[in-house]
mmCIF file of C-alpha atoms in Angstrom:
data_model
loop_
_atom_site.group_PDB
_atom_site.id
_atom_site.type_symbol
_atom_site.label_atom_id
_atom_site.label_comp_id
_atom_site.label_asym_id
_atom_site.label_seq_id
_atom_site.Cartn_x
_atom_site.Cartn_y
_atom_site.Cartn_z
ATOM 1 C CA SER A 1 3.620 13.347 7.101
ATOM 2 C CA GLN A 2 1.442 10.153 8.081
ATOM 3 C CA GLN A 3 -2.516 10.830 7.485
ATOM 4 C CA GLY A 4 -3.860 7.532 9.190
ATOM 5 C CA GLU A 5 -3.431 6.124 12.394
ATOM 6 C CA GLU A 6 -4.897 2.911 13.349
ATOM 7 C CA ASP A 7 -6.389 1.635 16.627
ATOM 8 C CA PRO A 8 -5.309 -1.063 17.828
ATOM 9 C CA GLN A 9 -1.915 -1.969 16.604
ATOM 10 C CA ALA A 10 -2.875 -5.219 17.162
ATOM 11 C CA LEU A 11 -5.839 -7.476 17.651
ATOM 12 C CA SER A 12 -5.924 -11.088 18.386
ATOM 13 C CA ILE A 13 -9.685 -13.043 18.485
ATOM 14 C CA GLN A 14 -11.141 -16.158 18.071
ATOM 15 C CA GLU A 15 -12.778 -17.765 14.953
ATOM 16 C CA GLY A 16 -16.283 -16.945 14.556
ATOM 17 C CA GLU A 17 -15.886 -13.513 16.556
ATOM 18 C CA ASN A 18 -16.157 -10.263 14.807
ATOM 19 C CA ALA A 19 -13.189 -7.818 14.278
ATOM 20 C CA THR A 20 -13.332 -4.263 14.501
ATOM 21 C CA MET A 21 -10.170 -1.769 13.419
ATOM 22 C CA ASN A 22 -10.578 2.043 13.368
ATOM 23 C CA CYS A 23 -8.415 4.347 11.333
ATOM 24 C CA SER A 24 -8.223 8.368 12.197
ATOM 25 C CA TYR A 25 -6.741 10.983 9.450
ATOM 26 C CA LYS A 26 -5.784 14.360 9.977
ATOM 27 C CA THR A 27 -7.106 16.266 6.555
ATOM 28 C CA SER A 28 -9.991 16.224 4.460
ATOM 29 C CA ILE A 29 -10.112 13.389 2.074
ATOM 30 C CA ASN A 30 -11.854 12.154 -1.356
ATOM 31 C CA ASN A 31 -12.192 8.878 -0.223
ATOM 32 C CA LEU A 32 -10.629 6.318 2.312
ATOM 33 C CA GLN A 33 -9.412 2.475 1.244
ATOM 34 C CA TRP A 34 -8.907 -0.500 3.194
ATOM 35 C CA TYR A 35 -5.892 -3.253 2.366
ATOM 36 C CA ARG A 36 -5.005 -6.340 3.546
ATOM 37 C CA GLN A 37 -1.267 -7.522 3.603
ATOM 38 C CA ASN A 38 -0.765 -11.097 4.260
ATOM 39 C CA SER A 39 2.602 -11.856 5.691
ATOM 40 C CA GLY A 40 5.184 -11.226 3.343
ATOM 41 C CA ARG A 41 2.778 -10.636 0.287
ATOM 42 C CA GLY A 42 1.751 -7.152 -1.012
ATOM 43 C CA LEU A 43 -1.254 -5.302 -0.281
ATOM 44 C CA VAL A 44 -4.867 -6.317 -1.418
ATOM 45 C CA HIS A 45 -7.806 -3.840 -2.027
ATOM 46 C CA LEU A 46 -10.743 -4.439 -0.035
ATOM 47 C CA ILE A 47 -13.102 -1.513 -0.308
ATOM 48 C CA LEU A 48 -13.306 2.340 -1.003
ATOM 49 C CA ILE A 49 -15.643 4.305 0.569
ATOM 50 C CA ARG A 50 -16.057 8.144 -0.506
ATOM 51 C CA SER A 51 -16.357 11.355 1.366
ATOM 52 C CA ASN A 52 -19.990 11.418 0.659
ATOM 53 C CA GLU A 53 -20.328 7.741 2.138
ATOM 54 C CA ARG A 54 -21.162 6.818 5.525
ATOM 55 C CA GLU A 55 -21.379 3.228 4.973
ATOM 56 C CA LYS A 56 -20.137 0.313 2.740
ATOM 57 C CA HIS A 57 -20.416 -3.604 2.445
ATOM 58 C CA SER A 58 -18.569 -6.227 0.773
ATOM 59 C CA GLY A 59 -19.415 -9.708 1.735
ATOM 60 C CA ARG A 60 -18.379 -10.124 5.333
ATOM 61 C CA LEU A 61 -16.589 -6.404 5.407
ATOM 62 C CA ARG A 62 -18.503 -3.537 6.314
ATOM 63 C CA VAL A 63 -16.770 -0.255 6.354
ATOM 64 C CA THR A 64 -18.188 3.253 7.970
ATOM 65 C CA LEU A 65 -16.968 6.708 7.603
ATOM 66 C CA ASP A 66 -17.374 9.764 10.162
ATOM 67 C CA THR A 67 -15.750 12.509 8.261
ATOM 68 C CA SER A 68 -17.031 14.878 11.243
ATOM 69 C CA LYS A 69 -14.482 12.869 13.444
ATOM 70 C CA LYS A 70 -12.304 11.948 11.025
ATOM 71 C CA SER A 71 -12.295 8.499 11.569
ATOM 72 C CA SER A 72 -12.951 5.103 9.799
ATOM 73 C CA SER A 73 -13.945 1.754 10.716
ATOM 74 C CA LEU A 74 -13.503 -1.755 9.547
ATOM 75 C CA LEU A 75 -15.847 -4.431 10.709
ATOM 76 C CA ILE A 76 -15.119 -8.134 9.807
ATOM 77 C CA THR A 77 -17.709 -10.500 10.888
ATOM 78 C CA ALA A 78 -17.294 -14.235 11.482
ATOM 79 C CA SER A 79 -13.910 -14.061 11.470
ATOM 80 C CA ARG A 80 -11.632 -16.960 10.057
ATOM 81 C CA ALA A 81 -8.253 -17.928 10.666
ATOM 82 C CA ALA A 82 -7.449 -16.681 6.658
ATOM 83 C CA ASP A 83 -8.256 -13.570 7.710
ATOM 84 C CA THR A 84 -4.968 -13.337 9.789
ATOM 85 C CA ALA A 85 -3.450 -10.493 8.160
ATOM 86 C CA SER A 86 -2.398 -6.811 8.856
ATOM 87 C CA TYR A 87 -5.007 -4.115 7.497
ATOM 88 C CA PHE A 88 -4.341 -0.723 6.542
ATOM 89 C CA CYS A 89 -6.323 2.019 5.994
ATOM 90 C CA ALA A 90 -5.137 4.378 3.012
ATOM 91 C CA THR A 91 -6.290 8.068 2.249
ATOM 92 C CA VAL A 92 -6.817 9.895 -0.855
ATOM 93 C CA THR A 93 -6.776 13.404 -1.240
ATOM 94 C CA GLY A 94 -7.837 16.118 -3.347
ATOM 95 C CA GLY A 95 -8.059 15.292 -7.184
ATOM 96 C CA GLY A 96 -4.644 12.581 -7.201
ATOM 97 C CA ASN A 97 -4.808 9.220 -6.404
ATOM 98 C CA LYS A 98 -1.930 9.242 -3.862
ATOM 99 C CA LEU A 99 -2.532 7.048 -0.998
ATOM 100 C CA THR A 100 -1.705 7.780 2.309
ATOM 101 C CA PHE A 101 -1.668 4.801 4.311
ATOM 102 C CA GLY A 102 -2.260 4.769 8.332
ATOM 103 C CA THR A 103 -0.060 2.209 10.792
ATOM 104 C CA GLY A 104 -2.123 -0.592 10.231
ATOM 105 C CA THR A 105 -3.736 -3.148 12.344
ATOM 106 C CA GLN A 106 -2.260 -6.646 12.914
ATOM 107 C CA LEU A 107 -5.027 -9.236 13.165
ATOM 108 C CA LYS A 108 -4.725 -12.629 14.181
ATOM 109 C CA VAL A 109 -7.558 -15.126 14.185
ATOM 110 C CA GLU A 110 -6.806 -18.253 16.345
ATOM 111 C CA LEU A 111 -8.714 -21.567 15.819
ATOM 112 C CA ASP B 1 -0.920 -15.072 -15.040
ATOM 113 C CA THR B 2 0.666 -12.734 -12.458
ATOM 114 C CA ALA B 3 -1.152 -9.400 -12.634
ATOM 115 C CA VAL B 4 1.824 -7.100 -10.947
ATOM 116 C CA SER B 5 5.220 -9.018 -10.548
ATOM 117 C CA GLN B 6 8.399 -7.767 -9.254
ATOM 118 C CA THR B 7 12.209 -8.928 -9.442
ATOM 119 C CA PRO B 8 13.766 -9.988 -7.540
ATOM 120 C CA LYS B 9 11.897 -11.047 -4.760
ATOM 121 C CA TYR B 10 15.215 -10.956 -2.176
ATOM 122 C CA LEU B 11 18.295 -8.559 -2.701
ATOM 123 C CA VAL B 12 21.269 -8.348 -0.298
ATOM 124 C CA THR B 13 23.482 -6.164 -0.821
ATOM 125 C CA GLN B 14 26.568 -3.758 0.456
ATOM 126 C CA MET B 15 26.669 -0.472 1.299
ATOM 127 C CA GLY B 16 27.923 1.565 -1.551
ATOM 128 C CA ASN B 17 26.592 -0.659 -4.334
ATOM 129 C CA ASP B 18 23.924 0.349 -6.932
ATOM 130 C CA LYS B 19 20.963 -2.064 -7.893
ATOM 131 C CA SER B 20 17.974 -2.358 -9.780
ATOM 132 C CA ILE B 21 14.165 -3.585 -8.829
ATOM 133 C CA LYS B 22 12.266 -4.460 -11.793
ATOM 134 C CA CYS B 23 8.455 -4.177 -12.062
ATOM 135 C CA GLU B 24 5.993 -5.577 -14.885
ATOM 136 C CA GLN B 25 2.237 -5.329 -14.990
ATOM 137 C CA ASN B 26 0.325 -7.218 -17.220
ATOM 138 C CA LEU B 27 -3.001 -5.413 -16.789
ATOM 139 C CA GLY B 28 -2.951 -3.060 -18.928
ATOM 140 C CA HIS B 29 -2.781 -0.435 -16.625
ATOM 141 C CA ASP B 30 -1.466 3.237 -17.508
ATOM 142 C CA THR B 31 -0.383 4.314 -13.917
ATOM 143 C CA MET B 32 2.265 2.874 -12.059
ATOM 144 C CA TYR B 33 3.735 3.192 -8.590
ATOM 145 C CA TRP B 34 6.796 2.849 -6.182
ATOM 146 C CA TYR B 35 6.002 2.365 -2.426
ATOM 147 C CA LYS B 36 8.329 2.125 0.127
ATOM 148 C CA GLN B 37 7.428 -0.279 3.662
ATOM 149 C CA ASP B 38 9.977 0.013 6.261
ATOM 150 C CA SER B 39 10.643 -2.346 9.250
ATOM 151 C CA LYS B 40 7.900 -0.708 11.294
ATOM 152 C CA LYS B 41 5.504 -1.969 8.417
ATOM 153 C CA PHE B 42 4.753 2.039 7.561
ATOM 154 C CA LEU B 43 4.337 2.388 3.979
ATOM 155 C CA LYS B 44 4.779 5.399 1.779
ATOM 156 C CA ILE B 45 4.604 6.408 -1.892
ATOM 157 C CA MET B 46 8.051 7.417 -3.362
ATOM 158 C CA PHE B 47 7.056 7.698 -7.091
ATOM 159 C CA SER B 48 4.262 7.555 -9.641
ATOM 160 C CA TYR B 49 4.251 7.237 -13.359
ATOM 161 C CA ASN B 50 1.667 8.050 -15.714
ATOM 162 C CA ASN B 51 2.008 7.006 -19.223
ATOM 163 C CA LYS B 52 5.595 6.969 -18.639
ATOM 164 C CA GLU B 53 5.507 10.675 -17.484
ATOM 165 C CA LEU B 54 6.670 10.875 -13.726
ATOM 166 C CA ILE B 55 3.607 12.770 -11.665
ATOM 167 C CA ILE B 56 4.571 11.937 -8.133
ATOM 168 C CA ASN B 57 7.554 12.567 -6.785
ATOM 169 C CA GLU B 58 7.887 12.416 -2.710
ATOM 170 C CA THR B 59 10.883 13.568 -1.297
ATOM 171 C CA VAL B 60 13.267 10.667 -2.037
ATOM 172 C CA PRO B 61 16.864 10.898 -1.984
ATOM 173 C CA ASN B 62 18.159 11.492 -5.703
ATOM 174 C CA ARG B 63 19.909 8.456 -5.451
ATOM 175 C CA PHE B 64 16.889 6.654 -6.433
ATOM 176 C CA SER B 65 15.374 7.174 -9.763
ATOM 177 C CA PRO B 66 12.995 5.171 -11.482
ATOM 178 C CA LYS B 67 12.432 4.578 -14.900
ATOM 179 C CA SER B 68 9.221 3.601 -17.137
ATOM 180 C CA PRO B 69 10.608 2.546 -20.758
ATOM 181 C CA ASP B 70 6.931 1.575 -21.424
ATOM 182 C CA LYS B 71 3.049 1.693 -19.550
ATOM 183 C CA ALA B 72 4.056 -2.099 -18.712
ATOM 184 C CA HIS B 73 7.181 -1.391 -16.714
ATOM 185 C CA LEU B 74 8.601 0.723 -14.117
ATOM 186 C CA ASN B 75 11.941 0.078 -12.510
ATOM 187 C CA LEU B 76 13.630 1.430 -9.575
ATOM 188 C CA HIS B 77 17.344 2.117 -9.566
ATOM 189 C CA ILE B 78 19.360 3.257 -6.278
ATOM 190 C CA ASN B 79 22.597 4.483 -6.371
ATOM 191 C CA SER B 80 25.199 4.014 -3.344
ATOM 192 C CA LEU B 81 23.239 2.020 -1.250
ATOM 193 C CA GLU B 82 22.877 2.911 2.207
ATOM 194 C CA LEU B 83 21.727 0.758 5.608
ATOM 195 C CA GLY B 84 18.646 2.719 6.115
ATOM 196 C CA ASP B 85 17.382 1.765 2.396
ATOM 197 C CA SER B 86 17.112 -1.692 3.702
ATOM 198 C CA ALA B 87 13.148 -2.194 3.135
ATOM 199 C CA VAL B 88 10.477 -3.898 1.060
ATOM 200 C CA TYR B 89 9.582 -2.113 -1.959
ATOM 201 C CA PHE B 90 6.403 -2.465 -3.597
ATOM 202 C CA CYS B 91 5.095 -1.750 -7.010
ATOM 203 C CA ALA B 92 1.832 -0.965 -8.130
ATOM 204 C CA SER B 93 -0.588 -0.143 -11.033
ATOM 205 C CA SER B 94 -3.800 1.364 -11.268
ATOM 206 C CA GLN B 95 -5.865 2.091 -14.893
ATOM 207 C CA GLY B 96 -5.967 6.022 -14.861
ATOM 208 C CA ARG B 97 -5.100 8.366 -11.889
ATOM 209 C CA SER B 98 -8.390 9.108 -10.633
ATOM 210 C CA PRO B 99 -9.139 9.325 -6.640
ATOM 211 C CA ASP B 100 -10.840 6.155 -7.424
ATOM 212 C CA SER B 101 -8.527 3.964 -9.472
ATOM 213 C CA THR B 102 -7.941 1.152 -7.569
ATOM 214 C CA GLN B 103 -4.256 0.052 -7.260
ATOM 215 C CA TYR B 104 -2.896 -3.766 -7.515
ATOM 216 C CA PHE B 105 0.162 -4.311 -5.448
ATOM 217 C CA GLY B 106 3.146 -6.571 -6.284
ATOM 218 C CA PRO B 107 4.771 -9.228 -3.992
ATOM 219 C CA GLY B 108 7.523 -7.199 -3.129
ATOM 220 C CA THR B 109 11.335 -6.867 -3.186
ATOM 221 C CA ARG B 110 13.053 -7.238 0.280
ATOM 222 C CA LEU B 111 16.139 -5.218 0.335
ATOM 223 C CA THR B 112 18.913 -5.889 2.920
ATOM 224 C CA VAL B 113 21.843 -3.282 2.733
ATOM 225 C CA LEU B 114 24.650 -4.810 4.773
#
């Protein structure tokens, strides 16, 4: 069954603004990952946060994880038109590396 | 210098036909995956192979049969295609099968069953 639900489903912002996407999941996790999918393309791994971590940064990306609330957020600062894409969270549970994806957030950054 | 490649990119076929999708990775990874993305963009894992051994086999109809001739290739054969098989199929690979192993995705194969 689906592990993650993302919110909002769609987000439209102006270039330069920040974009925040949220992901909630149901069971205990080993780690949570964020992926980007440009239209008609494959997924690109953005960042991984382990269950014992609370915050991670990578360039303009900031990810937080709250295991007590079973939720994560992805913040993209100073957004650019090139950030327009769908963003997915995916969780890994147990000792394997099976990814269970969320429903995705479609981000549109307008000039 | 494509990392994970899939062929074909588009596949249009009639119900009842049998088709194959091929995947190759040149990253030297030992683990490969097949995912299905439906029309609502929901992604779900189907299979995973590690060193040619099947390690993940989700609840997928047995009309779907993966085959890994070597570590760099994982093909997906689908028998008796149905309308509901229409989707985008993604191949991915990773080095190892630990929880932290980053998965690299191919560009996808859009399958349309008429």
